[in-house]
mmCIF file with all atom_site columns, C-alpha atoms in Angstrom:
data_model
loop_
_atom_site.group_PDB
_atom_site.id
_atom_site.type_symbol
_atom_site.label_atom_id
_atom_site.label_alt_id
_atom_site.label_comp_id
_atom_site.label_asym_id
_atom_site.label_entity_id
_atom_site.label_seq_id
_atom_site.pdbx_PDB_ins_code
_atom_site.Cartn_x
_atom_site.Cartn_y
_atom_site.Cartn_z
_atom_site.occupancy
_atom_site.B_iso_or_equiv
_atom_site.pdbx_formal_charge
_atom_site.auth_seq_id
_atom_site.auth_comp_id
_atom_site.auth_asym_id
_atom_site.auth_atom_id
_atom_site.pdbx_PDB_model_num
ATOM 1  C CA . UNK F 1 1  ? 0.000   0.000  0.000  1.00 0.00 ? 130 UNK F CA 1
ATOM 2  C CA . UNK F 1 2  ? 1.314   3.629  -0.958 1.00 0.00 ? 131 UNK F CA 1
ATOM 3  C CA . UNK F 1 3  ? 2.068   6.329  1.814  1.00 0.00 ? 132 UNK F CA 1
ATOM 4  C CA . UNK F 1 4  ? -0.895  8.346  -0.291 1.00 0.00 ? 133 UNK F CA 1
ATOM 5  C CA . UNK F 1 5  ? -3.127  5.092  0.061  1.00 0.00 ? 134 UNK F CA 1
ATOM 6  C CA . UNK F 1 6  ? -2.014  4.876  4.221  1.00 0.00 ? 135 UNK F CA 1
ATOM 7  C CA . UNK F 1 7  ? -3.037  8.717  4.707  1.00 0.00 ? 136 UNK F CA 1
ATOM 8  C CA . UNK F 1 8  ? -6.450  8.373  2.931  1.00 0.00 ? 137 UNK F CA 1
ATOM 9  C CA . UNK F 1 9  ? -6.961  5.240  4.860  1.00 0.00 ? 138 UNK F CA 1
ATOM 10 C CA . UNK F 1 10 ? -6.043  7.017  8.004  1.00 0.00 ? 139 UNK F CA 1
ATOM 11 C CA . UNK F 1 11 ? -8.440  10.077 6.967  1.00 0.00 ? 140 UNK F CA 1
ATOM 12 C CA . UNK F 1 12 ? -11.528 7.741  6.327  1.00 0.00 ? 141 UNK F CA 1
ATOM 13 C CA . UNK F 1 13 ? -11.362 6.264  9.515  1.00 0.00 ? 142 UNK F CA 1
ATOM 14 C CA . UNK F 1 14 ? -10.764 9.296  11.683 1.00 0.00 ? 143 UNK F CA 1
ATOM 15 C CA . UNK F 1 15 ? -14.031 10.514 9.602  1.00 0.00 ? 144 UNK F CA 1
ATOM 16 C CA . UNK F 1 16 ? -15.706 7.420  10.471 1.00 0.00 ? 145 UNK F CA 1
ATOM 17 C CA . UNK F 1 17 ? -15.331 7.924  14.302 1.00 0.00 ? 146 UNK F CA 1
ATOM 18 C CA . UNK F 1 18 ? -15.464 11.502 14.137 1.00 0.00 ? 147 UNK F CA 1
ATOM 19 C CA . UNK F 1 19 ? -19.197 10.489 12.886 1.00 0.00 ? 148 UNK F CA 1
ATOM 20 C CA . UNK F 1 20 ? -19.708 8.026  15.487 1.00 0.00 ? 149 UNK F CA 1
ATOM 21 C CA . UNK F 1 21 ? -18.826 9.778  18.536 1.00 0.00 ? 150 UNK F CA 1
ATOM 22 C CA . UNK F 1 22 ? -21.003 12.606 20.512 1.00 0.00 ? 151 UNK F CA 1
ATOM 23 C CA . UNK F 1 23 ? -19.716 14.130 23.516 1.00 0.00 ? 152 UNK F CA 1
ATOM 24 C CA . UNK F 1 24 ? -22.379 16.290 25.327 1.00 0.00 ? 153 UNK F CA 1
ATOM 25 C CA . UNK F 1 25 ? -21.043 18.923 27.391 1.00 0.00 ? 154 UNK F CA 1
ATOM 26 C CA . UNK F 1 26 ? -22.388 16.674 30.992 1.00 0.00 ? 155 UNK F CA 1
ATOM 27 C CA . UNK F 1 27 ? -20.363 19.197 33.499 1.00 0.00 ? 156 UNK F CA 1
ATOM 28 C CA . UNK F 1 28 ? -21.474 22.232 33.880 1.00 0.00 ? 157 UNK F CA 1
ATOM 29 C CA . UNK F 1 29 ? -19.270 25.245 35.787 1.00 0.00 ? 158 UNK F CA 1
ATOM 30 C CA . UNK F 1 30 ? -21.478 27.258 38.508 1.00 0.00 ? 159 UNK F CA 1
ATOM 31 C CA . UNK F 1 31 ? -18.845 30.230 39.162 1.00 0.00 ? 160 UNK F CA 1
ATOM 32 C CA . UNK F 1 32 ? -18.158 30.710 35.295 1.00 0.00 ? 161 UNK F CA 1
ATOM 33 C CA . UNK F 1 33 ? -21.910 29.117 34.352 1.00 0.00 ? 162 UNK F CA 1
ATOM 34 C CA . UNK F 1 34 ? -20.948 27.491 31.503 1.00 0.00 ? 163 UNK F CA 1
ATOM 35 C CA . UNK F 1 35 ? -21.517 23.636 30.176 1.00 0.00 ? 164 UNK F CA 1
ATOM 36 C CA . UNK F 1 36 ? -18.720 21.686 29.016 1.00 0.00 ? 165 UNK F CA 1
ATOM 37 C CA . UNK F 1 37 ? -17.152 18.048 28.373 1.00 0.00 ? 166 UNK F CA 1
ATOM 38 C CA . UNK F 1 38 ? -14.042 17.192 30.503 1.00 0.00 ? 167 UNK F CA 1
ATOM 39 C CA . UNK F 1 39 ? -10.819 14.994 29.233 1.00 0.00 ? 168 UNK F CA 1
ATOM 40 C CA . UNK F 1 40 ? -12.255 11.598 30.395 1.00 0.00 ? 169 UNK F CA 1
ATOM 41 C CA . UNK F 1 41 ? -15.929 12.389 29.036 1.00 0.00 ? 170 UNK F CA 1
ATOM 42 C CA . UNK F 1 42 ? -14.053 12.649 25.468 1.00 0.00 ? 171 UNK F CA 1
ATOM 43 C CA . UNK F 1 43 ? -11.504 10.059 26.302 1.00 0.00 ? 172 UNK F CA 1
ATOM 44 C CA . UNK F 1 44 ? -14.327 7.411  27.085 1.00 0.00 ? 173 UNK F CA 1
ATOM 45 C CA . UNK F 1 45 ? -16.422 8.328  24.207 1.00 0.00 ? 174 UNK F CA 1
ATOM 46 C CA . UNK F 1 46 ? -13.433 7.628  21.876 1.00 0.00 ? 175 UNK F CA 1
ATOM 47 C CA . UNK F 1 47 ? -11.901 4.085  23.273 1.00 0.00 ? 176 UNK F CA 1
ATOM 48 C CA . UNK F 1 48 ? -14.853 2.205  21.393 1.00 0.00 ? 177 UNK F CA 1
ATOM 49 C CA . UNK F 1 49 ? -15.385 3.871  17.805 1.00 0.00 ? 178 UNK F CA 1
ATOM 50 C CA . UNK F 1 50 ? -11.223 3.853  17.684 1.00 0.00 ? 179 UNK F CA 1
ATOM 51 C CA . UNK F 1 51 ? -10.482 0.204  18.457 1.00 0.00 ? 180 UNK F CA 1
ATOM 52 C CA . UNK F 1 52 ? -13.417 -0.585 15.812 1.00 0.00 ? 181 UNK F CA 1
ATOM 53 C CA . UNK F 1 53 ? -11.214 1.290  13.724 1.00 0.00 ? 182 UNK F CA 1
ATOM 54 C CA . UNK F 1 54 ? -8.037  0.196  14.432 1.00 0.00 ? 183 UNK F CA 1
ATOM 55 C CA . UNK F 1 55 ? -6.795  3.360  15.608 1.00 0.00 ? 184 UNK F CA 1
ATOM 56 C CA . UNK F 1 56 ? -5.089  4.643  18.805 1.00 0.00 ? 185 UNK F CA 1
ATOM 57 C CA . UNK F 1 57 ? -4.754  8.251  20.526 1.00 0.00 ? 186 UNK F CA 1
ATOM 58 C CA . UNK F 1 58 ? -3.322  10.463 22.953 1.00 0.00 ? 187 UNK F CA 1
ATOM 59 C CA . UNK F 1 59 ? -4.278  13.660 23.903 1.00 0.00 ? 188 UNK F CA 1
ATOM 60 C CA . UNK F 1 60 ? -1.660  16.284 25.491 1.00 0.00 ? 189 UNK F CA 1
ATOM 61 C CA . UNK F 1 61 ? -2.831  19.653 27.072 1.00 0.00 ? 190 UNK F CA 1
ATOM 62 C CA . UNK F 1 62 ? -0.638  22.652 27.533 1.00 0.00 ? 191 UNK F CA 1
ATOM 63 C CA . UNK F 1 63 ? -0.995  26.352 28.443 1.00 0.00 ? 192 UNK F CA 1
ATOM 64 C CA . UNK F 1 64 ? -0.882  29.247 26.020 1.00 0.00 ? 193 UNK F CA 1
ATOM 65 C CA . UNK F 1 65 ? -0.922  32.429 26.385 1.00 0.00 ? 194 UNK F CA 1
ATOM 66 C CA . UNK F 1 66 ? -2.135  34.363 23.569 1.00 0.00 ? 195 UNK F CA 1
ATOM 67 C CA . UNK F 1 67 ? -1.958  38.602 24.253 1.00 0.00 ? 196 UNK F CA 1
ATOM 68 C CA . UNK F 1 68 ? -3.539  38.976 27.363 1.00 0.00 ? 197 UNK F CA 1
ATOM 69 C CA . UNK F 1 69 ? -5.701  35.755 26.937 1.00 0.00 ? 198 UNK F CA 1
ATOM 70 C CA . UNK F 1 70 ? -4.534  32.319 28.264 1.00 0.00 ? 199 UNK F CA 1
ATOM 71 C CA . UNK F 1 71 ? -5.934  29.514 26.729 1.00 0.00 ? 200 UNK F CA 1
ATOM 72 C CA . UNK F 1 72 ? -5.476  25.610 27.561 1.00 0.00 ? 201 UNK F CA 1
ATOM 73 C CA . UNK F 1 73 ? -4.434  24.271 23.841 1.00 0.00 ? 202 UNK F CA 1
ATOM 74 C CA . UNK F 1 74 ? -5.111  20.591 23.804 1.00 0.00 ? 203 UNK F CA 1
ATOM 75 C CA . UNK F 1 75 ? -3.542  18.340 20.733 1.00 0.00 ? 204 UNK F CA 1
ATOM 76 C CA . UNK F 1 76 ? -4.727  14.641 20.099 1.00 0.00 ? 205 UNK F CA 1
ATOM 77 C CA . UNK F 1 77 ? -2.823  12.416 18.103 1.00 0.00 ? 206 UNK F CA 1
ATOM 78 C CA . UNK F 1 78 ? -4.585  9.632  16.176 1.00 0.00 ? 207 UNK F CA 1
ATOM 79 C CA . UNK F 1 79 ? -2.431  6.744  14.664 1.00 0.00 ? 208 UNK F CA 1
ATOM 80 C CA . UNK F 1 80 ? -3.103  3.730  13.320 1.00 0.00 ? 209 UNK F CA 1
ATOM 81 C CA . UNK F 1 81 ? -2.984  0.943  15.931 1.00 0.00 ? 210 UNK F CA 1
ATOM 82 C CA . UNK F 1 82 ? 0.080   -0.702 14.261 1.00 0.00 ? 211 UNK F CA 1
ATOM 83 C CA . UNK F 1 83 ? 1.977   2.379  13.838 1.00 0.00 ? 212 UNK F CA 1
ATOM 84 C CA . UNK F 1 84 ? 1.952   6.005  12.005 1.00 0.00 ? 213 UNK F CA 1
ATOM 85 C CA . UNK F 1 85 ? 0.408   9.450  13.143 1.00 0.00 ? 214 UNK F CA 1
ATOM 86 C CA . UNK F 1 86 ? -1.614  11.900 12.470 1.00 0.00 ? 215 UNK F CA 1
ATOM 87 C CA . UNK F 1 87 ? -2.543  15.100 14.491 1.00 0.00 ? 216 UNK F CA 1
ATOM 88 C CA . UNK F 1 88 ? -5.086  18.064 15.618 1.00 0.00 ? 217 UNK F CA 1
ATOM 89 C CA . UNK F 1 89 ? -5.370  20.471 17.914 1.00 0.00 ? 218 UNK F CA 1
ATOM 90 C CA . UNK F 1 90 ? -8.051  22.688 19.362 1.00 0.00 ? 219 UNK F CA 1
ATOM 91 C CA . UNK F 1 91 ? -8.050  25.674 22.066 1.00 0.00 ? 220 UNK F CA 1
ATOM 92 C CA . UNK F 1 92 ? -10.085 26.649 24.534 1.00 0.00 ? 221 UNK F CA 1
ATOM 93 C CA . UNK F 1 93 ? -10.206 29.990 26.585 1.00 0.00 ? 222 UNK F CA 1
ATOM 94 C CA . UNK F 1 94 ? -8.694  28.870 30.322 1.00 0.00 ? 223 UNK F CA 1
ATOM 95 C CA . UNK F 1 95 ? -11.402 30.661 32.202 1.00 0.00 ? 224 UNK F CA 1
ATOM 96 C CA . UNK F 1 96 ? -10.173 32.740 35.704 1.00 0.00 ? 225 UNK F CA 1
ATOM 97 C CA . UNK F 1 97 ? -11.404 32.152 39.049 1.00 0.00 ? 226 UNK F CA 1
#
């Protein structure tokens, strides 16, 4: 199988979970009053529809700070099971208390 083959492979089944999984936003935050999902919420949602798959992922959080903001930028990493990588990344505003 080609590299190009591997990466549409890869991009197919990343679509299919991405289709699969819903993650309501369960918590909710009284002092900021906001809804949203936390790691393990996501992290469960995703074991299943990956191993169907055949993919694996890690998920890595750090803090940014972005002009007077901070933010919590969080980057999974979705391979397939036997090896190879792929990756995304998201932020979210880090909310002060």
């Amino acid at each position: 199988m080609t590299q190009e083959q591997q990466s549409i492979d890869l991009m197919a089944a990343v679509a299919r979970v991405q289709r699969a999984v819903v993650v309501p936003k369960a918590k909710y935050n009284a002092f900021g009053k906001f809804s949203y999902r936390s790691y393990e919420d996501i992290v469960a949602a995703l074991k299943e529809p990956c191993a169907k798959e055949g993919l694996a992922f890690f998920m890595t959080d750090e803090l940014v700070q972005i002009g007077d903001r901070y933010y919590v930028k969080s980057t999974a990493c979705v391979f397939p099971a036997e090896g190879g990588e792929g990756e995304k990344s998201a932020r979210r505003r880090h909310h002060r208390g």
